[in-house]
């Protein structure tokens, strides 16, 4: 027979787990919506030929990093917030159009506990266009957040394949 103290501890633990899962799901949904807003702003910026400015800073923490993994760099390369924003502006200035056409989103997990931690995992398909060249490609991203802002993006895509297509 279960005593009253054990029963209370059991109920408290179940309620605690239930509410902490909801908190992480809410955090994930909030972070996901921020990411979707970023994608929408990027797509609008690139697709509207009259649009010459974009405010990306509002999405990123001050210590934001973007890491990517081109051929020959097994540990990847990392750029900071200013370099990332500059790269977007340079693409637009050089008449590139970058359009994310579909995305699959999944909640990220804490590496130690395997609990949903509010981060976002993204599989996306995009089209990169310059002049008459259209390159379709897919990428995978992990997106981490700190205090409601994107703190880091790690992206895997076939960058050398994209570059090769641009040169042909």
Short mmCIF file of C-alpha atoms in Angstrom, two decimals:
data_model
loop_
_atom_site.label_atom_id
_atom_site.label_comp_id
_atom_site.label_asym_id
_atom_site.label_seq_id
_atom_site.Cartn_x
_atom_site.Cartn_y
_atom_site.Cartn_z
CA UNK A 1 0.00 0.00 0.00
CA UNK A 2 1.27 3.47 -0.90
CA UNK A 3 1.50 5.90 1.99
CA UNK A 4 0.20 9.44 1.70
CA UNK A 5 3.68 11.04 1.54
CA UNK A 6 4.81 8.78 -1.32
CA UNK A 7 1.59 9.47 -3.19
CA UNK A 8 2.03 13.25 -2.79
CA UNK A 9 5.63 13.06 -4.01
CA UNK A 10 4.52 11.00 -7.02
CA UNK A 11 1.73 13.45 -7.93
CA UNK A 12 4.03 16.48 -7.47
CA UNK A 13 6.68 14.89 -9.71
CA UNK A 14 4.13 14.13 -12.45
CA UNK A 15 2.73 17.67 -12.32
CA UNK A 16 6.25 19.15 -12.38
CA UNK A 17 7.21 17.07 -15.44
CA UNK A 18 3.99 17.98 -17.20
CA UNK A 19 4.47 21.72 -16.66
CA UNK A 20 8.17 21.71 -17.51
CA UNK A 21 7.42 19.96 -20.83
CA UNK A 22 4.84 22.63 -21.64
CA UNK A 23 7.36 25.38 -20.83
CA UNK A 24 9.89 23.89 -23.26
CA UNK A 25 7.22 23.43 -25.93
CA UNK A 26 6.14 27.06 -25.51
CA UNK A 27 9.77 28.20 -25.74
CA UNK A 28 10.24 26.09 -28.88
CA UNK A 29 7.09 27.60 -30.45
CA UNK A 30 8.26 31.14 -29.60
CA UNK A 31 11.73 30.50 -31.05
CA UNK A 32 10.26 28.78 -34.12
CA UNK A 33 8.06 31.80 -34.81
CA UNK A 34 11.10 34.09 -34.58
CA UNK A 35 12.92 31.89 -37.10
CA UNK A 36 9.91 31.84 -39.45
CA UNK A 37 9.79 35.65 -39.26
CA UNK A 38 13.49 35.76 -40.21
CA UNK A 39 12.89 33.48 -43.21
CA UNK A 40 9.91 35.59 -44.30
CA UNK A 41 11.95 38.80 -44.06
CA UNK A 42 14.84 37.25 -46.01
CA UNK A 43 12.55 35.93 -48.75
CA UNK A 44 10.77 39.29 -49.02
CA UNK A 45 14.08 41.16 -49.13
CA UNK A 46 15.51 39.04 -51.94
CA UNK A 47 12.35 38.67 -54.02
CA UNK A 48 11.43 42.37 -53.99
CA UNK A 49 13.82 44.05 -56.42
CA UNK A 50 12.90 47.48 -55.03
CA UNK A 51 13.74 46.50 -51.45
CA UNK A 52 17.24 47.77 -50.65
CA UNK A 53 17.39 47.37 -46.88
CA UNK A 54 16.68 44.78 -44.23
CA UNK A 55 16.99 44.85 -40.45
CA UNK A 56 18.47 41.49 -39.52
CA UNK A 57 20.06 42.64 -36.26
CA UNK A 58 16.75 42.35 -34.42
CA UNK A 59 16.87 38.56 -34.81
CA UNK A 60 20.38 37.94 -33.50
CA UNK A 61 22.15 38.20 -30.16
CA UNK A 62 25.26 40.37 -30.04
CA UNK A 63 27.52 37.28 -29.89
CA UNK A 64 25.72 35.46 -32.73
CA UNK A 65 27.81 33.04 -34.81
CA UNK A 66 27.05 31.29 -38.09
CA UNK A 67 29.03 28.10 -38.64
CA UNK A 68 29.15 26.21 -41.91
CA UNK A 69 31.08 23.25 -43.26
CA UNK A 70 32.51 23.59 -46.78
CA UNK A 71 34.76 20.95 -48.33
CA UNK A 72 38.26 21.05 -46.87
CA UNK A 73 37.19 22.40 -43.48
CA UNK A 74 36.24 19.39 -41.36
CA UNK A 75 35.82 21.59 -38.29
CA UNK A 76 33.92 24.19 -40.30
CA UNK A 77 34.19 27.94 -40.57
CA UNK A 78 32.52 30.51 -38.35
CA UNK A 79 31.52 34.10 -39.01
CA UNK A 80 30.11 36.63 -36.56
CA UNK A 81 26.90 38.65 -36.70
CA UNK A 82 28.30 41.55 -38.74
CA UNK A 83 29.95 39.24 -41.28
CA UNK A 84 26.74 37.24 -41.65
CA UNK A 85 24.60 40.34 -42.22
CA UNK A 86 27.20 41.76 -44.63
CA UNK A 87 27.14 38.51 -46.63
CA UNK A 88 23.36 38.84 -47.06
CA UNK A 89 23.72 42.45 -48.22
CA UNK A 90 26.51 41.54 -50.67
CA UNK A 91 24.39 38.76 -52.17
CA UNK A 92 21.56 41.21 -52.83
CA UNK A 93 23.97 43.85 -54.18
CA UNK A 94 25.37 41.25 -56.62
CA UNK A 95 21.85 40.49 -57.89
CA UNK A 96 21.48 37.12 -56.22
CA UNK A 97 18.02 35.97 -55.22
CA UNK A 98 17.90 33.54 -52.32
CA UNK A 99 14.48 31.98 -51.74
CA UNK A 100 13.70 29.34 -49.12
CA UNK A 101 10.81 27.49 -50.74
CA UNK A 102 10.02 24.84 -48.14
CA UNK A 103 11.03 23.97 -44.60
CA UNK A 104 10.60 21.17 -42.11
CA UNK A 105 10.99 22.21 -38.48
CA UNK A 106 11.73 20.00 -35.50
CA UNK A 107 12.39 20.80 -31.85
CA UNK A 108 16.01 20.57 -30.77
CA UNK A 109 17.22 18.55 -27.82
CA UNK A 110 19.61 19.34 -25.01
CA UNK A 111 22.81 17.38 -25.66
CA UNK A 112 23.07 16.19 -22.05
CA UNK A 113 19.46 15.47 -21.03
CA UNK A 114 17.85 14.84 -24.43
CA UNK A 115 14.95 17.05 -23.38
CA UNK A 116 13.43 19.63 -25.72
CA UNK A 117 15.45 22.78 -25.05
CA UNK A 118 13.77 25.43 -27.21
CA UNK A 119 16.25 25.21 -30.07
CA UNK A 120 15.04 24.61 -33.61
CA UNK A 121 16.22 22.10 -36.21
CA UNK A 122 15.49 23.01 -39.82
CA UNK A 123 15.61 21.10 -43.08
CA UNK A 124 15.02 23.48 -45.96
CA UNK A 125 14.98 23.59 -49.71
CA UNK A 126 16.02 26.78 -51.46
CA UNK A 127 16.64 28.26 -54.86
CA UNK A 128 19.64 30.51 -55.44
CA UNK A 129 19.32 32.58 -58.60
CA UNK A 130 21.76 34.86 -60.40
CA UNK A 131 20.98 36.08 -63.89
CA UNK A 132 19.58 33.01 -65.65
CA UNK A 133 21.16 30.43 -63.33
CA UNK A 134 18.81 28.70 -60.88
CA UNK A 135 20.34 26.34 -58.35
CA UNK A 136 18.08 24.22 -56.19
CA UNK A 137 19.64 22.83 -53.02
CA UNK A 138 18.83 21.53 -49.57
CA UNK A 139 20.38 22.35 -46.23
CA UNK A 140 20.14 21.39 -42.58
CA UNK A 141 20.47 23.87 -39.72
CA UNK A 142 20.57 23.77 -35.96
CA UNK A 143 19.45 27.09 -34.50
CA UNK A 144 20.14 27.99 -30.86
CA UNK A 145 18.66 30.85 -28.87
CA UNK A 146 19.60 32.98 -25.88
CA UNK A 147 17.15 35.43 -24.30
CA UNK A 148 14.73 35.33 -27.22
CA UNK A 149 17.34 35.94 -29.94
CA UNK A 150 19.17 33.62 -32.30
CA UNK A 151 22.58 32.96 -30.78
CA UNK A 152 23.99 30.50 -33.28
CA UNK A 153 23.22 28.75 -36.55
CA UNK A 154 25.13 25.69 -37.72
CA UNK A 155 24.44 24.86 -41.36
CA UNK A 156 25.30 21.90 -43.56
CA UNK A 157 24.81 22.19 -47.33
CA UNK A 158 26.70 21.28 -50.50
CA UNK A 159 28.49 24.62 -50.88
CA UNK A 160 31.05 23.31 -53.36
CA UNK A 161 28.23 21.90 -55.49
CA UNK A 162 26.45 25.25 -55.42
CA UNK A 163 29.66 27.04 -56.39
CA UNK A 164 30.30 24.55 -59.20
CA UNK A 165 26.78 25.11 -60.58
CA UNK A 166 27.34 28.87 -60.54
CA UNK A 167 30.54 28.51 -62.55
CA UNK A 168 28.93 26.35 -65.26
#
